[in-house]
PDB file of C-alpha atoms and ligand atoms in Angstrom:
ATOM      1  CA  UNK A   1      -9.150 -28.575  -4.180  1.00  0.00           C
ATOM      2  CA  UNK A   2      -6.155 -26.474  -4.148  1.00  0.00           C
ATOM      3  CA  UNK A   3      -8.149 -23.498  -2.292  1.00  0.00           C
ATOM      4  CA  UNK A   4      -9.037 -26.329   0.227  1.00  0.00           C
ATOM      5  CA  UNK A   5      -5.008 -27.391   1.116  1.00  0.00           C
ATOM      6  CA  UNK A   6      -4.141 -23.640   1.377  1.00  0.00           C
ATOM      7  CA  UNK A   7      -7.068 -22.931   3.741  1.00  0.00           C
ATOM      8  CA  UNK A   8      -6.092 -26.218   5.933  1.00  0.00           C
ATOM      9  CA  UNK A   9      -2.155 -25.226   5.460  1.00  0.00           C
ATOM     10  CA  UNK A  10      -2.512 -21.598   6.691  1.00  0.00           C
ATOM     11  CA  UNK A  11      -5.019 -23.052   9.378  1.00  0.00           C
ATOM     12  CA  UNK A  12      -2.494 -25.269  10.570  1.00  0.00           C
ATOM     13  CA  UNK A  13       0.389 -22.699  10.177  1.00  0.00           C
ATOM     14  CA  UNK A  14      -1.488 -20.500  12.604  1.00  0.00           C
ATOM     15  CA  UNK A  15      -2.163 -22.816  14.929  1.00  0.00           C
ATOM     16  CA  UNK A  16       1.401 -23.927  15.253  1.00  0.00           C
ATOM     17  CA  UNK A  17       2.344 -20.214  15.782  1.00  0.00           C
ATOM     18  CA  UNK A  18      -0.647 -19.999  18.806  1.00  0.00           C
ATOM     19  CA  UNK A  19       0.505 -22.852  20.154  1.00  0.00           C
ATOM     20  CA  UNK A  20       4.290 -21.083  21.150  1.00  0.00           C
ATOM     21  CA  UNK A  21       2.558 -19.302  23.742  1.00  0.00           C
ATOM     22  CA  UNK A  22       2.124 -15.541  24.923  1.00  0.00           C
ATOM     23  CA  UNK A  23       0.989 -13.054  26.991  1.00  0.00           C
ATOM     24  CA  UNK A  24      -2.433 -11.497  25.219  1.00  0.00           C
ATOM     25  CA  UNK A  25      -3.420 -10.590  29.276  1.00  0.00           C
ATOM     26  CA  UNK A  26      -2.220  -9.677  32.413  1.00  0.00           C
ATOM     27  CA  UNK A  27      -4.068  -9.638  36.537  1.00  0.00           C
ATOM     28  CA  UNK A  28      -2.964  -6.829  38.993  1.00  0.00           C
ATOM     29  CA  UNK A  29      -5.600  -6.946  41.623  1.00  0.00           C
ATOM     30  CA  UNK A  30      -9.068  -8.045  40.647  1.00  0.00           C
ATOM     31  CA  UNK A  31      -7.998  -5.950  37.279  1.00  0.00           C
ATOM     32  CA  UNK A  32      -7.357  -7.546  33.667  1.00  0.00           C
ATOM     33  CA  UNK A  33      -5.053  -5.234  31.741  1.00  0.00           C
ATOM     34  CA  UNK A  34      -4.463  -6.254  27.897  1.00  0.00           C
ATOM     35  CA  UNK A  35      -1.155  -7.763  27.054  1.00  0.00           C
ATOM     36  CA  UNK A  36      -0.109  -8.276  23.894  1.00  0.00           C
ATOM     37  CA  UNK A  37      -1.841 -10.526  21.100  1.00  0.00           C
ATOM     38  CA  UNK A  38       0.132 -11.805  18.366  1.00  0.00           C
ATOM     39  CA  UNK A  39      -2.769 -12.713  16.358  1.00  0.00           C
ATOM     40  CA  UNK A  40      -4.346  -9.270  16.108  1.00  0.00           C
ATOM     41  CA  UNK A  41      -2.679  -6.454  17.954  1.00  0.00           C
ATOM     42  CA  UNK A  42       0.453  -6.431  15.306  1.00  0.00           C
ATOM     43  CA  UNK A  43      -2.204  -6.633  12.640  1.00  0.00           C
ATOM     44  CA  UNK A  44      -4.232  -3.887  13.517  1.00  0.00           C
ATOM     45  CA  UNK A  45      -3.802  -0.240  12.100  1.00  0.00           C
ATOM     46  CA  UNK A  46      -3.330   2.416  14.405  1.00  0.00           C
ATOM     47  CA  UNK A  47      -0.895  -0.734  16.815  1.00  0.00           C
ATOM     48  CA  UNK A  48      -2.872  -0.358  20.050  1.00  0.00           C
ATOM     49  CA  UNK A  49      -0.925   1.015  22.284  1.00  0.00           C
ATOM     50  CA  UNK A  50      -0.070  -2.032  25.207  1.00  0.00           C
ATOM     51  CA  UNK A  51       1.705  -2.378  28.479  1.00  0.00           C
ATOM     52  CA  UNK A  52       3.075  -5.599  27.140  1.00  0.00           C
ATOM     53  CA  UNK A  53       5.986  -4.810  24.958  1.00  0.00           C
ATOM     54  CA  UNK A  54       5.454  -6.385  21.300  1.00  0.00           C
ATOM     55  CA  UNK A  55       6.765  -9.459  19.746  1.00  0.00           C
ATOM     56  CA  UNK A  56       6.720  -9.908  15.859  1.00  0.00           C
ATOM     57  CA  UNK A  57       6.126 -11.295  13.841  1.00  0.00           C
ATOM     58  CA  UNK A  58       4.112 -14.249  16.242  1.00  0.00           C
ATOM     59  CA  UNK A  59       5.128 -15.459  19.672  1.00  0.00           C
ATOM     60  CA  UNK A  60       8.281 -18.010  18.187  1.00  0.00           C
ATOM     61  CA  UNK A  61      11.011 -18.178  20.679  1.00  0.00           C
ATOM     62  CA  UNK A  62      14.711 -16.800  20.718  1.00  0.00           C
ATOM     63  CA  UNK A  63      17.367 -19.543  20.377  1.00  0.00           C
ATOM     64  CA  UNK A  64      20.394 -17.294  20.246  1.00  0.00           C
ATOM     65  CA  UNK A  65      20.809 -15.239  23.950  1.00  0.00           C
ATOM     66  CA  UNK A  66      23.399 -13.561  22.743  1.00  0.00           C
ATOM     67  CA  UNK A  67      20.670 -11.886  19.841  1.00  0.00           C
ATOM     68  CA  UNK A  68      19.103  -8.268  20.664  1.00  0.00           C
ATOM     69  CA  UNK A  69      15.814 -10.192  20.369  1.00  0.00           C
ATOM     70  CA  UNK A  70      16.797 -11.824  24.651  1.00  0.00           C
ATOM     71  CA  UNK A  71      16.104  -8.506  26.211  1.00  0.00           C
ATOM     72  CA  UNK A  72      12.146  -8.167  25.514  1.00  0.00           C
ATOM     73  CA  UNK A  73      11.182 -10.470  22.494  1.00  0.00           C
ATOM     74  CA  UNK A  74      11.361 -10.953  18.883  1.00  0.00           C
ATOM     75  CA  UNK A  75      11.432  -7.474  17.352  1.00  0.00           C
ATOM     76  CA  UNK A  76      12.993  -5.477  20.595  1.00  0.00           C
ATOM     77  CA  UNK A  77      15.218  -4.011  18.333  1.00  0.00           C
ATOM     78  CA  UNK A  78      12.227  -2.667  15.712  1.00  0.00           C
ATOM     79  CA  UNK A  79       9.411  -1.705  17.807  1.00  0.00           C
ATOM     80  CA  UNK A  80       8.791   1.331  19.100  1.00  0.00           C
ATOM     81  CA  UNK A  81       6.773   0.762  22.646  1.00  0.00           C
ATOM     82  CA  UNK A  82       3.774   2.588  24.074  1.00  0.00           C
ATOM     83  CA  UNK A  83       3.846   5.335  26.260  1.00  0.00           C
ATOM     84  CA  UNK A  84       1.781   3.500  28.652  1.00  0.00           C
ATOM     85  CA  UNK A  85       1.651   1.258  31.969  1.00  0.00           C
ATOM     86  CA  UNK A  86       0.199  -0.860  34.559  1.00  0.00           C
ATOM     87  CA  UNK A  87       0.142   0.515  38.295  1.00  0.00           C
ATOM     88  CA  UNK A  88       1.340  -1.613  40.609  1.00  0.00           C
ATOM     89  CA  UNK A  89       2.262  -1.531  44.343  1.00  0.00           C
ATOM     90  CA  UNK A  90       5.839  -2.348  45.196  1.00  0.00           C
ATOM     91  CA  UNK A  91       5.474  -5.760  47.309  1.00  0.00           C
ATOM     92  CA  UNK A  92       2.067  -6.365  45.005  1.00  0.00           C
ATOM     93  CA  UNK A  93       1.584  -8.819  42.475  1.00  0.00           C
ATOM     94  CA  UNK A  94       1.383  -8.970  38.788  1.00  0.00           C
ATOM     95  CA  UNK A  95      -0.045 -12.135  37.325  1.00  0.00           C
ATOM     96  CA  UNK A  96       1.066 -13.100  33.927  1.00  0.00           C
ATOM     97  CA  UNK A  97      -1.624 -15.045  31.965  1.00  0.00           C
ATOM     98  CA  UNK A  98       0.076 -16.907  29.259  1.00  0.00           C
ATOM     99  CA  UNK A  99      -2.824 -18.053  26.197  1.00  0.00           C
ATOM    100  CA  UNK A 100      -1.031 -21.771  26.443  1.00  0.00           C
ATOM    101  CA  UNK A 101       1.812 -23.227  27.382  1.00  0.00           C
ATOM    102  CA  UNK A 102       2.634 -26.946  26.562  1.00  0.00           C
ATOM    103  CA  UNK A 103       3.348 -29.242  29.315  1.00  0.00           C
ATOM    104  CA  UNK A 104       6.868 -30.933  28.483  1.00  0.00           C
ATOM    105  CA  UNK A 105       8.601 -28.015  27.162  1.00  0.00           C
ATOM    106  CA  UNK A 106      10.108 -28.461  30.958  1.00  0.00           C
ATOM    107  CA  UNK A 107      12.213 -25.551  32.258  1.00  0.00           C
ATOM    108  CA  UNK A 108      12.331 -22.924  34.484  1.00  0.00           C
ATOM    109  CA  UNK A 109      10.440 -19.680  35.067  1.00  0.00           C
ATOM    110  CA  UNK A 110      12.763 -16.770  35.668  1.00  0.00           C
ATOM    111  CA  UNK A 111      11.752 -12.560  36.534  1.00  0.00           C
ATOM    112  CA  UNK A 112      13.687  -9.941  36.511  1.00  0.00           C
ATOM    113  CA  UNK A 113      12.843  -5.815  36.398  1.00  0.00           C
ATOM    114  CA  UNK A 114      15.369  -2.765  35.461  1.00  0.00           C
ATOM    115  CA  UNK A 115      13.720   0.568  36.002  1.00  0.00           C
ATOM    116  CA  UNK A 116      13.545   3.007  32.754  1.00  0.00           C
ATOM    117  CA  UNK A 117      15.791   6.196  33.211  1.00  0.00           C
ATOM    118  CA  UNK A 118      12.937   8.166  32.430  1.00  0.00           C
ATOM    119  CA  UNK A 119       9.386   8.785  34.018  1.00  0.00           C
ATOM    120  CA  UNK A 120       8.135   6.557  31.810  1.00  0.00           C
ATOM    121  CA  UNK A 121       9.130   3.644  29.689  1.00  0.00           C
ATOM    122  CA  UNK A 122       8.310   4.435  26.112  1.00  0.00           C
ATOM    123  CA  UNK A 123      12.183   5.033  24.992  1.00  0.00           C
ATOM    124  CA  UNK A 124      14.123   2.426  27.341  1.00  0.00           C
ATOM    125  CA  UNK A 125      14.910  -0.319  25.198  1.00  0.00           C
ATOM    126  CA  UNK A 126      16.880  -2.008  28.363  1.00  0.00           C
ATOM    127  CA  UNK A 127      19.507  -3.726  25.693  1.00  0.00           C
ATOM    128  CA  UNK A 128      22.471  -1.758  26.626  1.00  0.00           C
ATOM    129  CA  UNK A 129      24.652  -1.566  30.228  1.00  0.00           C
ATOM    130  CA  UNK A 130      23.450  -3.987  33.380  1.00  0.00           C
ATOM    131  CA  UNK A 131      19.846  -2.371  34.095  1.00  0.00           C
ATOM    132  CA  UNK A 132      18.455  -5.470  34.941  1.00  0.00           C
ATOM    133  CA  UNK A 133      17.979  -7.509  38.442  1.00  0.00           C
ATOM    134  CA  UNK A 134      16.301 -10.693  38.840  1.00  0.00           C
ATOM    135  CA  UNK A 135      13.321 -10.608  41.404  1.00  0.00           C
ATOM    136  CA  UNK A 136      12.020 -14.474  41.379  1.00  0.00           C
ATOM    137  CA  UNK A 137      12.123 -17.792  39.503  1.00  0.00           C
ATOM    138  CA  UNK A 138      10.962 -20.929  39.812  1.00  0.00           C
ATOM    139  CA  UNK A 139      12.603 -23.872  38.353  1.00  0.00           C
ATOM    140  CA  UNK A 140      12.214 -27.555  40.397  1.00  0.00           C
ATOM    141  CA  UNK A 141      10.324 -28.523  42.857  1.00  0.00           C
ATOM    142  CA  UNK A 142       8.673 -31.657  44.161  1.00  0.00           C
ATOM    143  CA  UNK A 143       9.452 -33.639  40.647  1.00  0.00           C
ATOM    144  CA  UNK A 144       7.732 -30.879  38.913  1.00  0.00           C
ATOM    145  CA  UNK A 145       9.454 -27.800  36.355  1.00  0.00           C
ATOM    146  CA  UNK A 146       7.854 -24.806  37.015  1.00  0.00           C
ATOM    147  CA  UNK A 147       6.338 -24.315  33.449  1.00  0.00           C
ATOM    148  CA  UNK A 148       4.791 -27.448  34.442  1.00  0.00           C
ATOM    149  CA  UNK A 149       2.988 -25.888  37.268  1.00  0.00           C
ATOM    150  CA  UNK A 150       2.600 -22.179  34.849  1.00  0.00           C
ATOM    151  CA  UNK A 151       0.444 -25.035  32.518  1.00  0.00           C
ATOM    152  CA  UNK A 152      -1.151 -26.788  35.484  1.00  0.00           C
ATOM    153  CA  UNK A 153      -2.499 -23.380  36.964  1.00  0.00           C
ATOM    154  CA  UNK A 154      -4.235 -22.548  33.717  1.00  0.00           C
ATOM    155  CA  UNK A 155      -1.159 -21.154  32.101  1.00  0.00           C
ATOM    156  CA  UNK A 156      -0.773 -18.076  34.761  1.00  0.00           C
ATOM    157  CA  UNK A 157       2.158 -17.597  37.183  1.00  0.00           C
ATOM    158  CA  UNK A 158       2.109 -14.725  39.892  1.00  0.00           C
ATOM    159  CA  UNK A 159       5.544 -12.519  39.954  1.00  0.00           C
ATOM    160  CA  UNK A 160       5.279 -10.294  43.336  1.00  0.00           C
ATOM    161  CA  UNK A 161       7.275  -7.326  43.224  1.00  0.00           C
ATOM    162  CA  UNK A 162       9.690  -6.305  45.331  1.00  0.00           C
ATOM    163  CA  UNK A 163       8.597  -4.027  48.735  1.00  0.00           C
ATOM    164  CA  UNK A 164      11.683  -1.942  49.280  1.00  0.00           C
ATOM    165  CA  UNK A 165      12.714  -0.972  45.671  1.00  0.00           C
ATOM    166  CA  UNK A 166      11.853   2.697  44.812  1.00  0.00           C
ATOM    167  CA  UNK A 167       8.709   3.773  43.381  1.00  0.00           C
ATOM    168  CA  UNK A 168       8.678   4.471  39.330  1.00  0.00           C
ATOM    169  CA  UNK A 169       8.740   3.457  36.131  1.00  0.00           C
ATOM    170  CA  UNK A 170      10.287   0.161  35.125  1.00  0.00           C
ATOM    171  CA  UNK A 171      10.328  -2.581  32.621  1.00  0.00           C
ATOM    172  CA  UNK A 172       9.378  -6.597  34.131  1.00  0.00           C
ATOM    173  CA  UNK A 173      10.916  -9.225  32.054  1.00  0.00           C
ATOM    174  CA  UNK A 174       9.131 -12.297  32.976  1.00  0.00           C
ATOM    175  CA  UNK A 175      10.537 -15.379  30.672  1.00  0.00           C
ATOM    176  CA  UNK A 176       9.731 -19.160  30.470  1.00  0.00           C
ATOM    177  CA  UNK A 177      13.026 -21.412  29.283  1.00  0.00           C
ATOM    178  CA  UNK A 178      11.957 -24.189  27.322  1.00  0.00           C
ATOM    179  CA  UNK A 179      14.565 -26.643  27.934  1.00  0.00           C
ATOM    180  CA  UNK A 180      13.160 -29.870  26.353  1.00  0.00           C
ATOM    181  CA  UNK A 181      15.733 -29.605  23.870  1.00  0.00           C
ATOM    182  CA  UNK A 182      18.818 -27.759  25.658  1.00  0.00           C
ATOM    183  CA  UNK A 183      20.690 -30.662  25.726  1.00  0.00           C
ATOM    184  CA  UNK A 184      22.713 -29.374  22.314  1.00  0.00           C
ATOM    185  CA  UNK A 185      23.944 -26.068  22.071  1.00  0.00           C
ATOM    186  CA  UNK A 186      21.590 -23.819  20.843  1.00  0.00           C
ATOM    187  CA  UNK A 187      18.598 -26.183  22.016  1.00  0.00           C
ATOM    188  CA  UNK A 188      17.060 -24.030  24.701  1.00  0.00           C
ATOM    189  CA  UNK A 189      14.135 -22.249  23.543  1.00  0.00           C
ATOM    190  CA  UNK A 190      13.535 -18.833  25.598  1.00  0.00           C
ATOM    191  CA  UNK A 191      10.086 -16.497  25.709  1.00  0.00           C
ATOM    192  CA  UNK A 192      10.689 -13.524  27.108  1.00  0.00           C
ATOM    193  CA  UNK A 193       7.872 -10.779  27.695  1.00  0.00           C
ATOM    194  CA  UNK A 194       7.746  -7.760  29.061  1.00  0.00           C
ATOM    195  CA  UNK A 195       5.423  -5.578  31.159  1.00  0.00           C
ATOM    196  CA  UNK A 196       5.695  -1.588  31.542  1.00  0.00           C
ATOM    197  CA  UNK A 197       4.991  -1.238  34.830  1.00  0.00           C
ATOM    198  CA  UNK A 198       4.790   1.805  37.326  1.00  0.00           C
ATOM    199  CA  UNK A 199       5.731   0.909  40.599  1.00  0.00           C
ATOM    200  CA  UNK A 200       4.140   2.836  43.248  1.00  0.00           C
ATOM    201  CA  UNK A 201       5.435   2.700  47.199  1.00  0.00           C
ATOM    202  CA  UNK A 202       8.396   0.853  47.523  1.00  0.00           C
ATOM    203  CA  UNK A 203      11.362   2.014  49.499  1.00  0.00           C
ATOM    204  CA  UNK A 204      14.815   3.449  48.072  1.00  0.00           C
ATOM    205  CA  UNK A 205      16.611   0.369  46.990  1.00  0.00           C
ATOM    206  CA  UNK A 206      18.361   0.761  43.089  1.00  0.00           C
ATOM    207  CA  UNK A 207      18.971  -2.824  42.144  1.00  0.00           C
ATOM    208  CA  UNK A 208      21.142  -3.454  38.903  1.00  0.00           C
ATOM    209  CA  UNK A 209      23.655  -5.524  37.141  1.00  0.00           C
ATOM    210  CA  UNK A 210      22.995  -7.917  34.434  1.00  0.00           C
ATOM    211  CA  UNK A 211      22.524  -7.338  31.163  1.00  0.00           C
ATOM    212  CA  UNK A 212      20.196  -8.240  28.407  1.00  0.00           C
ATOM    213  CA  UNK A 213      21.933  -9.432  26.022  1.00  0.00           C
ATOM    214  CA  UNK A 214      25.011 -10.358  27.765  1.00  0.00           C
ATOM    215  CA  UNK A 215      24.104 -12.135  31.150  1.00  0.00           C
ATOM    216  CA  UNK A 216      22.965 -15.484  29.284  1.00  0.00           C
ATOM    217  CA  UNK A 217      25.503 -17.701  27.418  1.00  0.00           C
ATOM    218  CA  UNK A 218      24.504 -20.583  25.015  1.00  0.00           C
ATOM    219  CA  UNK A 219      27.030 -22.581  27.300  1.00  0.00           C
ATOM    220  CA  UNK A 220      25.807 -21.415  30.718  1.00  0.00           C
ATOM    221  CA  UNK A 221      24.788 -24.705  32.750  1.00  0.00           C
ATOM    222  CA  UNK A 222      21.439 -23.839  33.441  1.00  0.00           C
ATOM    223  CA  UNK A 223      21.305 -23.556  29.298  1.00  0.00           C
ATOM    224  CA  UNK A 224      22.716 -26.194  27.855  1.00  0.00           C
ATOM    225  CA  UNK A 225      21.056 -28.730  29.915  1.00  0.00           C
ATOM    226  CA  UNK A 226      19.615 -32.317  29.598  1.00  0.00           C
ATOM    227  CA  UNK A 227      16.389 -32.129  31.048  1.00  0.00           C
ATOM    228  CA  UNK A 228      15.824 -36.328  31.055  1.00  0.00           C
ATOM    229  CA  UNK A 229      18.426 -37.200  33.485  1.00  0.00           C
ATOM    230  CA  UNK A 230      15.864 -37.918  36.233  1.00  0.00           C
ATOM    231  CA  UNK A 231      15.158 -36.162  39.468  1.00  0.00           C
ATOM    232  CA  UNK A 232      18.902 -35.702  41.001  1.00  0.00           C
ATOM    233  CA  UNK A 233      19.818 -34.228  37.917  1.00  0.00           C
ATOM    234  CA  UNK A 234      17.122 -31.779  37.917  1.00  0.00           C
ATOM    235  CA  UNK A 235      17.232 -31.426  41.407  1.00  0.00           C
ATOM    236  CA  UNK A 236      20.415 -29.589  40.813  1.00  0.00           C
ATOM    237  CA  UNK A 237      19.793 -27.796  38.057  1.00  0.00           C
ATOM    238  CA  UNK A 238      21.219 -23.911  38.301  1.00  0.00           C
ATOM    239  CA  UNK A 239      18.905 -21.252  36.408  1.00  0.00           C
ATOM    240  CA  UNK A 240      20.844 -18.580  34.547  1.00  0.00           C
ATOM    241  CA  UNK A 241      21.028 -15.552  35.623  1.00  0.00           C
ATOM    242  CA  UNK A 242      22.628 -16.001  39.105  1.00  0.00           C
ATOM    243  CA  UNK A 243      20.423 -15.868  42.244  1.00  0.00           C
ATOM    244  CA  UNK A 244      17.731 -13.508  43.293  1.00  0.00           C
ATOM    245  CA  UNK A 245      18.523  -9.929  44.172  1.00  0.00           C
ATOM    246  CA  UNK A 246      18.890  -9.965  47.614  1.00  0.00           C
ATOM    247  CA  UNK A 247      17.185  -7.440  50.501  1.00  0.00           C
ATOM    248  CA  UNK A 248      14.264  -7.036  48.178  1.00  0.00           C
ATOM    249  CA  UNK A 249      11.732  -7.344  50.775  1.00  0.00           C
TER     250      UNK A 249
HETATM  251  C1  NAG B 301      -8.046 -19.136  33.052  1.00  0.00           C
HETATM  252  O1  NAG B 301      -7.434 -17.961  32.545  1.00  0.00           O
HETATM  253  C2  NAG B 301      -8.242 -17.215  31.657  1.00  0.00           C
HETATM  254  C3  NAG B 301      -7.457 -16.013  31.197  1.00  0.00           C
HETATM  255  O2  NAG B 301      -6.176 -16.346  30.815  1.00  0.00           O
HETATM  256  C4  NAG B 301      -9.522 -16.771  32.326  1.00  0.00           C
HETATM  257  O3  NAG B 301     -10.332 -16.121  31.408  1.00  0.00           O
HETATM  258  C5  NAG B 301     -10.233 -17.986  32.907  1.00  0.00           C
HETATM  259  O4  NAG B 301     -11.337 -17.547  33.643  1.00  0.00           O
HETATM  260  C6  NAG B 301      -9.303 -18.782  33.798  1.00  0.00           C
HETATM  261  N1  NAG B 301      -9.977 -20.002  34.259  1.00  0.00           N
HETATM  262  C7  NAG B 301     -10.025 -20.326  35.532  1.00  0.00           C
HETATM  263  C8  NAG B 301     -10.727 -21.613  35.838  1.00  0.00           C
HETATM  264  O5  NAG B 301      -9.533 -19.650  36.410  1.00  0.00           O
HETATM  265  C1  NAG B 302       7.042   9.220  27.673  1.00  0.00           C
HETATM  266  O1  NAG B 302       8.415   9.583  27.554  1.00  0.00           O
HETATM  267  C2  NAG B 302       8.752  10.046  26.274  1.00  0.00           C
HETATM  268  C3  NAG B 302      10.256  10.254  26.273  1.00  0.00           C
HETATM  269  O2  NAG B 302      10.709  10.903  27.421  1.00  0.00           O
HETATM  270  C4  NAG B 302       7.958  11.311  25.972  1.00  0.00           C
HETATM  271  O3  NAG B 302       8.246  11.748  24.669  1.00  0.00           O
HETATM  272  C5  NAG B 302       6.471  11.008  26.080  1.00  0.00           C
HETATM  273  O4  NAG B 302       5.732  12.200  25.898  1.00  0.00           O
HETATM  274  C6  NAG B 302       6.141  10.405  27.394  1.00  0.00           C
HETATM  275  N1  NAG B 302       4.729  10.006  27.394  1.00  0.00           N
HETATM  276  C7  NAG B 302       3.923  10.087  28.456  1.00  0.00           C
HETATM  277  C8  NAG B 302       2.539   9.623  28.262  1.00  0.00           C
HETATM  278  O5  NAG B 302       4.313  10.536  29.523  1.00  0.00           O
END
C-alpha cells in the first residue's frame, strides 16, 4: 500500500518535471542531432557528450533573470559543456524540437547567438561582458503567442541563422517566456537552451552587446506583463531584449 503511493507519487513527480518542456532533439537539414534529455542524459555515467548545453537537475524554468542560471539553463554555472557541435550554414536553419510545450503558458519566442572566443565552444560560458545578439523572435501575431504556434507545429520552431555573420564557433540561445503568470514580479517563467553550433559561410559581420545575465530585468515591460488584457494589449506587447540585430542578412 505504501510501495503503491510512492510508485504513483514519483510517477507523478516525473511527469510534472516532463511536462516543463525541453530540447532532447534538434533538425539541421534532413539531419536529427541529439539535444539534451533531462530524463536520461544527466543520469547516465560517462554524461554523453551533447551539442545542447545541459540543464539540471530537470527542465524547471528560471524565475530570477538576474540569476547565472538566464544565460544557458539551470546549472550554467556547474556544468562543464562538450567539446562538440552542430554544422550549420550561416543563412541555414536550425530547428529546435521541444518534447512538449503547453498551450497557455502564452509568451514569446526569442533567439539570440554570441560566438565563443575560441575555435570551439567547450570553455565559453557566455555569462560575462555583452557577447550576445538577438537574431529572431516571435511574440504576437494574428491573436496567437508564438509558443502557441511552437505547440501547434508539434512543439518545433525554426531559428534561421544569420547570412552575413562570420563563419565559426558560437553558442544559440533559443528561449520560450512563459508569461501566463508575469503579471507579478517574478511571475515570468523563462526556458532557455542552448545549441553549440559551428557556423560555416557567413560573411564578416561581429554582432554583440547584451548580456546574459544583465540584459533582462524582472521589471522590463515585456516581463512583467499581464498576458489577459485582450488583443490590443498584446498587440503591443515589447519582448525583452530590444529589437533584432540589424544587417544580418
Ligand atoms: C513531431 O516531432 C517529433 C520529434 O520531435 C518527430 O519524431 C515526429 O515525426 C513529428 N511529427 C510530425 C507529424 O511531424
Ligand atoms: C575545445 O577547446 C578546448 C579549450 O580551448 C580544448 O581544450 C579542447 O581540446 C577543444 N576540443 C576540440 C574537440 O577541439
Amino acid at each position: 500500500m505504501l510501495l503503491t503511493s510512492l510508485v504513483i507519487a514519483a510517477a507523478s513527480l516525473a511527469v510534472e518535471v516532463a511536462a516543463h518542456g525541453y530540447v532532447p532533439q534538434i533538425k539541421i537539414g534532413s539531419q536529427y542531432i541529439a539535444g539534451w534529455d533531462v530524463n536520461t542524459d544527466g543520469y547516465t555515467t560517462p554524461q554523453p557528450l551533447r551539442v545542447v548545453r545541459p540543464t539540471k537537475p530537470d527542465s524547471g524554468f528560471i524565475s530570477d533573470p538576474s540569476s547565472g542560471d538566464i544565460t544557458c539553463s539551470i546549472g550554467n554555472s556547474k556544468l562543464p559543456p562538450g567539446p562538440i557541435s552542430a554544422t550549420v550554414a550561416a543563412g541555414g536553419s536550425v530547428t529546435m524540437l521541444w518534447n512538449t510545450w503547453p498551450l497557455g503558458h502564452f509568451g514569446p519566442v526569442l533567439n539570440y547567438m554570441a560566438k565563443c572566443p575560441t575555435s570551439n565552444c567547450s570553455t565559453f560560458k557566455g555569462d560575462t561582458g555583452s557577447p550576445w545578439f538577438k537574431i529572431q523572435q516571435d511574440v504576437y501575431a494574428n491573436g496567437v503567442w508564438a509558443s502557441d504556434t511552437l505547440a501547434n507545429n508539434n512543439h518545433s520552431y525554426t531559428v534561421n541563422i544569420p547570412s552575413k555573420i562570420s563563419p565559426g564557433s558560437y553558442l544559440l540561445r533559443h528561449e520560450n517566456l512563459a508569461l501566463h503568470g508575469a503579471s507579478n514580479v517574478g511571475g515570468a517563467q523563462f526556458y532557455p537552451v542552448c545549441v553549440q553550433l559551428t557556423v560555416t559561410g557567413g560573411g564578416s559581420l561581429n554582432p554583440s552587446g547584451l548580456s546574459f545575465p544583465g540584459t533582462y530585468k524582472a521589471t522590463d515591460p515585456g516581463i512583467l506583463f499581464n498576458v489577459y488584457q485582450g488583443d490590443a494589449a498584446n498587440k503591443a506587447y515589447v519582448a525583452p531584449g530590444g529589437p533584432v540585430y540589424t544587417g544580418l542578412n
